[in-house]
Coordinates of C-alpha atoms in Angstrom, one line a residue:
M667 CA 6.4 3.6 -3.3
K668 CA 6.5 3.1 0.4
V669 CA 6.5 -0.4 1.8
Q670 CA 3.0 -0.1 3.3
E671 CA 1.8 1.0 -0.1
K672 CA 3.4 -1.8 -2.1
L673 CA 2.1 -4.4 0.3
K674 CA -1.4 -3.0 0.1
Q675 CA -1.3 -2.9 -3.6
F676 CA -0.2 -6.6 -3.6
Q677 CA -3.0 -7.6 -1.3
L678 CA -5.5 -6.0 -3.6
E679 CA -4.0 -7.6 -6.6
R680 CA -4.0 -11.1 -4.8
K681 CA -0.4 -11.5 -4.9
A682 CA 2.5 -11.3 -2.2
I683 CA 5.9 -10.1 -1.6
L684 CA 8.3 -12.8 -0.8
A685 CA 10.3 -11.7 2.2
T686 CA 13.6 -13.7 2.4
N687 CA 16.0 -14.0 5.2
F688 CA 19.6 -13.6 4.5
Y689 CA 22.7 -14.9 6.7
N690 CA 26.0 -14.0 4.8
Y691 CA 27.1 -12.8 1.5
E692 CA 26.3 -15.9 -0.4
T693 CA 22.7 -16.2 0.7
L694 CA 22.2 -12.6 0.0
K695 CA 23.6 -13.0 -3.5
G696 CA 21.3 -15.9 -4.1
I697 CA 18.3 -13.8 -3.1
L698 CA 19.3 -11.0 -5.3
E699 CA 20.2 -13.0 -8.4
A700 CA 16.9 -14.9 -8.3
A701 CA 14.9 -11.7 -7.9
S702 CA 16.9 -10.2 -10.8
R703 CA 16.2 -13.0 -13.1
V704 CA 12.5 -13.0 -12.6
Q705 CA 12.3 -9.1 -11.9
A706 CA 10.5 -9.5 -8.4
P707 CA 10.6 -7.0 -5.7
V708 CA 12.5 -8.0 -2.6
M709 CA 12.2 -7.7 1.1
L710 CA 15.5 -8.6 2.8
Q711 CA 14.9 -9.8 6.2
L712 CA 17.4 -9.7 9.1
T713 CA 16.8 -11.4 12.5
K714 CA 18.7 -10.5 15.8
S715 CA 20.9 -13.5 15.3
S716 CA 21.9 -12.4 11.8
I717 CA 22.5 -8.9 13.0
D718 CA 24.6 -10.1 15.9
Y719 CA 26.6 -12.6 13.4
M720 CA 27.3 -10.0 10.6
G721 CA 27.0 -6.5 12.6
L722 CA 24.1 -4.3 12.0
K723 CA 26.0 -1.7 9.9
R724 CA 27.8 -4.2 7.9
A725 CA 24.6 -6.1 7.0
V726 CA 22.9 -2.9 5.9
V727 CA 25.6 -1.7 3.7
L728 CA 25.8 -5.1 2.2
A729 CA 22.3 -5.3 1.4
R730 CA 22.1 -1.7 0.1
Q731 CA 25.0 -2.2 -2.2
G732 CA 23.4 -5.5 -3.4
L733 CA 20.0 -3.9 -4.2
E734 CA 21.9 -1.0 -6.0
D735 CA 24.1 -3.3 -8.1
Y736 CA 21.0 -5.6 -9.1
R737 CA 18.8 -2.4 -9.6
L738 CA 16.1 -4.0 -7.8
D739 CA 13.0 -2.6 -6.1
G740 CA 13.6 -3.6 -2.4
C741 CA 13.8 -2.8 1.3
I742 CA 15.3 -4.1 4.5
H743 CA 13.0 -5.6 7.2
L744 CA 13.7 -6.6 10.7
D745 CA 12.2 -10.0 11.4
H746 CA 11.0 -11.0 14.7
G747 CA 12.4 -7.9 16.6
G748 CA 12.2 -9.1 20.2
S749 CA 12.5 -5.6 22.0
V750 CA 11.8 -2.1 21.4
E751 CA 15.5 -1.2 21.7
L752 CA 16.4 -3.4 18.7
V753 CA 13.6 -1.9 16.7
Q754 CA 15.0 1.7 17.4
R755 CA 18.6 0.6 16.3
C756 CA 17.2 -0.7 13.0
L757 CA 15.1 2.3 12.4
D758 CA 18.1 4.5 13.0
A759 CA 20.2 2.3 10.7
G760 CA 17.6 2.9 7.8
F761 CA 15.4 -0.2 7.7
E762 CA 12.2 0.7 5.9
S763 CA 10.2 -2.1 7.6
V764 CA 10.3 -3.6 11.1
M765 CA 8.6 -6.3 13.1
I766 CA 8.1 -6.3 16.8
D767 CA 7.2 -9.8 18.2
A768 CA 5.4 -9.7 21.5
S769 CA 3.2 -12.5 20.5
E770 CA 4.2 -14.7 23.5
K771 CA 3.3 -12.0 25.9
S772 CA -0.4 -11.2 27.0
M773 CA -2.7 -9.4 24.7
E774 CA -2.5 -6.2 26.9
E775 CA 1.4 -6.3 26.8
N776 CA 1.5 -7.1 23.1
I777 CA -0.8 -4.1 22.3
E778 CA 1.3 -1.8 24.4
T779 CA 4.6 -2.8 23.0
T780 CA 3.3 -2.7 19.4
C781 CA 1.8 0.8 20.1
K782 CA 5.1 2.0 21.2
V783 CA 6.8 0.7 18.1
V784 CA 4.3 2.2 15.8
E785 CA 4.6 5.6 17.5
M786 CA 8.5 5.2 17.1
A787 CA 8.2 4.3 13.3
R788 CA 6.0 7.2 12.3
P789 CA 8.8 9.8 11.9
Y790 CA 10.7 7.3 9.8
G791 CA 7.7 6.4 7.6
A792 CA 8.5 2.9 8.2
N793 CA 6.3 0.0 8.0
V794 CA 5.4 -1.9 11.3
E795 CA 4.6 -5.6 11.5
A796 CA 3.3 -7.4 14.6
E797 CA 2.4 -10.8 15.4
L798 CA -0.8 -12.2 17.1
G799 CA -1.6 -15.8 18.0
Y800 CA 0.7 -18.8 18.4
V801 CA 3.1 -19.4 15.4
P802 CA 5.3 -22.2 16.8
K803 CA 9.0 -21.9 16.8
L804 CA 11.5 -24.5 16.2
G805 CA 10.8 -27.3 18.7
Q806 CA 7.3 -26.1 19.8
M807 CA 4.2 -27.9 19.4
Q808 CA 1.4 -26.8 17.1
D809 CA -1.8 -26.3 18.6
S810 CA -4.9 -24.8 17.1
S811 CA -6.0 -23.2 20.3
G812 CA -3.3 -20.7 19.7
F813 CA -4.7 -19.7 16.2
T814 CA -5.4 -16.1 15.7
T815 CA -9.2 -15.1 16.3
V816 CA -11.2 -12.7 14.3
E817 CA -12.3 -10.8 17.4
D818 CA -8.7 -10.5 18.8
A819 CA -7.3 -9.5 15.3
V820 CA -10.0 -6.7 15.0
R821 CA -9.2 -5.5 18.6
F822 CA -5.4 -5.6 18.1
V823 CA -5.6 -3.7 14.8
R824 CA -7.8 -1.1 16.0
A825 CA -5.7 -0.5 19.2
T826 CA -2.3 -0.4 17.6
Q827 CA -2.9 0.9 14.1
V828 CA -0.2 -1.5 13.0
D829 CA 0.5 -1.8 9.2
A830 CA 0.9 -5.4 8.8
L831 CA -0.1 -8.5 11.0
A832 CA 1.3 -12.0 11.0
V833 CA -1.6 -14.3 11.8
A834 CA -1.5 -17.9 13.2
I835 CA -3.5 -20.0 10.9
G836 CA -1.6 -23.4 11.0
S837 CA 2.0 -22.5 9.8
A838 CA 5.1 -23.0 12.0
H839 CA 8.7 -21.8 12.0
G840 CA 11.1 -24.5 10.6
F841 CA 10.2 -27.7 8.8
Y842 CA 7.1 -29.9 9.2
K843 CA 6.8 -33.3 10.3
S844 CA 3.7 -33.8 8.4
T845 CA 1.9 -31.6 5.6
P846 CA 0.7 -28.6 7.1
R847 CA -3.0 -27.5 6.8
L848 CA -3.5 -23.8 6.8
D849 CA -7.0 -22.5 8.1
I850 CA -8.0 -20.6 5.0
D851 CA -11.6 -20.1 6.4
R852 CA -10.2 -18.4 9.3
L853 CA -7.8 -16.4 7.3
A854 CA -10.6 -15.2 5.1
E855 CA -12.7 -14.0 8.1
I856 CA -9.8 -12.1 9.4
H857 CA -9.3 -10.4 6.0
A858 CA -12.9 -9.5 5.7
A859 CA -12.8 -8.0 9.2
T860 CA -9.7 -6.0 9.3
D861 CA -8.1 -3.4 6.8
V862 CA -4.5 -4.6 7.5
V863 CA -1.9 -6.3 5.4
L864 CA -1.8 -10.0 6.6
V865 CA 1.5 -11.9 6.7
L866 CA 2.3 -15.7 6.6
H867 CA 5.3 -16.8 8.5
G868 CA 6.8 -20.3 8.3
S869 CA 6.2 -20.9 4.7
S870 CA 9.0 -23.4 4.3
G871 CA 7.5 -26.8 3.3
I872 CA 4.0 -25.5 2.7
P873 CA 2.7 -26.7 -0.6
H874 CA 2.5 -24.1 -3.2
D875 CA -1.2 -24.3 -3.9
M876 CA -1.8 -23.9 -0.2
V877 CA 0.3 -20.8 -0.2
R878 CA -1.5 -19.3 -3.3
E879 CA -4.8 -20.1 -1.6
A880 CA -3.7 -18.1 1.4
I881 CA -2.7 -15.2 -0.9
R882 CA -6.1 -15.2 -2.6
N883 CA -7.5 -14.8 1.0
G884 CA -5.4 -11.8 2.2
I885 CA -1.9 -12.7 2.7
A886 CA 0.3 -10.2 1.1
K887 CA 3.8 -11.0 2.6
V888 CA 5.2 -14.6 2.6
N889 CA 8.3 -15.3 4.9
L890 CA 10.8 -17.6 3.8
A891 CA 13.9 -18.4 6.0
T892 CA 14.3 -22.3 6.8
E893 CA 14.3 -23.4 3.2
I894 CA 17.0 -21.1 2.2
K895 CA 19.4 -22.0 4.9
D896 CA 18.6 -25.9 4.3
T897 CA 19.0 -25.6 0.6
F898 CA 22.3 -23.8 0.8
M899 CA 23.7 -26.1 3.5
R900 CA 22.6 -29.4 1.6
A901 CA 24.3 -28.2 -1.8
L902 CA 27.4 -27.1 0.2
K903 CA 27.7 -30.5 2.1
Q904 CA 27.2 -32.3 -1.2
T905 CA 30.0 -30.4 -2.8
L906 CA 32.3 -30.9 0.0
Q907 CA 31.8 -34.7 0.1
N908 CA 32.7 -35.0 -3.6
S909 CA 35.6 -32.7 -3.6
D910 CA 39.0 -31.9 -2.0
E911 CA 38.7 -28.1 -3.1
I912 CA 39.8 -25.6 -0.4
D913 CA 39.2 -22.5 -2.4
L914 CA 35.9 -21.4 -0.9
R915 CA 35.4 -19.0 -3.8
K916 CA 35.0 -22.1 -5.9
V917 CA 32.7 -24.0 -3.4
F918 CA 30.3 -21.5 -2.1
P919 CA 28.9 -20.4 -5.6
K920 CA 27.5 -24.0 -6.2
A921 CA 25.4 -23.6 -2.9
T922 CA 24.3 -20.0 -3.8
D923 CA 23.3 -21.3 -7.2
S924 CA 21.0 -23.8 -5.3
V925 CA 19.4 -21.0 -3.5
V926 CA 18.7 -19.1 -6.8
E927 CA 17.0 -22.1 -8.3
L928 CA 14.8 -22.4 -5.1
L929 CA 13.9 -18.7 -5.1
C930 CA 13.1 -18.3 -8.8
D931 CA 10.3 -20.9 -8.1
K932 CA 9.1 -19.3 -4.9
Y933 CA 8.9 -15.7 -6.5
K934 CA 6.6 -17.3 -9.2
M935 CA 4.7 -19.1 -6.4
V936 CA 3.7 -15.8 -4.8
G937 CA 2.9 -14.0 -8.1
S938 CA 5.5 -11.4 -7.7
A939 CA 7.6 -12.4 -10.6
A940 CA 7.5 -10.3 -13.7
E941 CA 8.6 -13.1 -16.0

């Protein structure tokens, strides 16, 4: 089943695919181990920073082999692709899903750039995600005036024919200084007005019941990144503080185990776990 079909099916069933970023072998293993335990489909996400760090071909081979070894239903997704050129590289490398993020440009530029990517992706059969509105990145301020409007969403989807749309409804990338509040009413209105898969970015730190409410109102893909890095590093630091061990093969697995525990819970949260 193509990524587009799987996401649409999940949206109709009021559950979501958890899209998880990986940064190295250890975080990838944590994702795959957790998904295997609860029998959940996976979307393995790579950002430009992770691609630059690991190398595109190396990261793809690592992900593909992992999916095969664990016998998982999964795909590789470009997260926050900042250029058409990067999207093309990822499509050529075999990504089944790509995101073009031109959300900080004008509406016209965002539409134009997204249309280019949609056209590029058609021969590959790849899923295309875009972002509309203002989802703050690390260090940026949250402002409800930047939330995605129903009118803009309808116009954008019609103009681009994009498969999935990340909407700004109160989430942010990174951790929150106070408990976030998602605008579920706005989300429900966007869902009612558009026939597109809706995506929630910045789920780290959002209460589970709020994420589930968003899923009931159209979200079919939930991105998780910051919590994975944070969980891994906290566990690693704690291990190093209490040990003189220099064999990284004995140190890293404890941090990976903490990621597994986190993600087993998150897969259940979004409703994709079979067990």
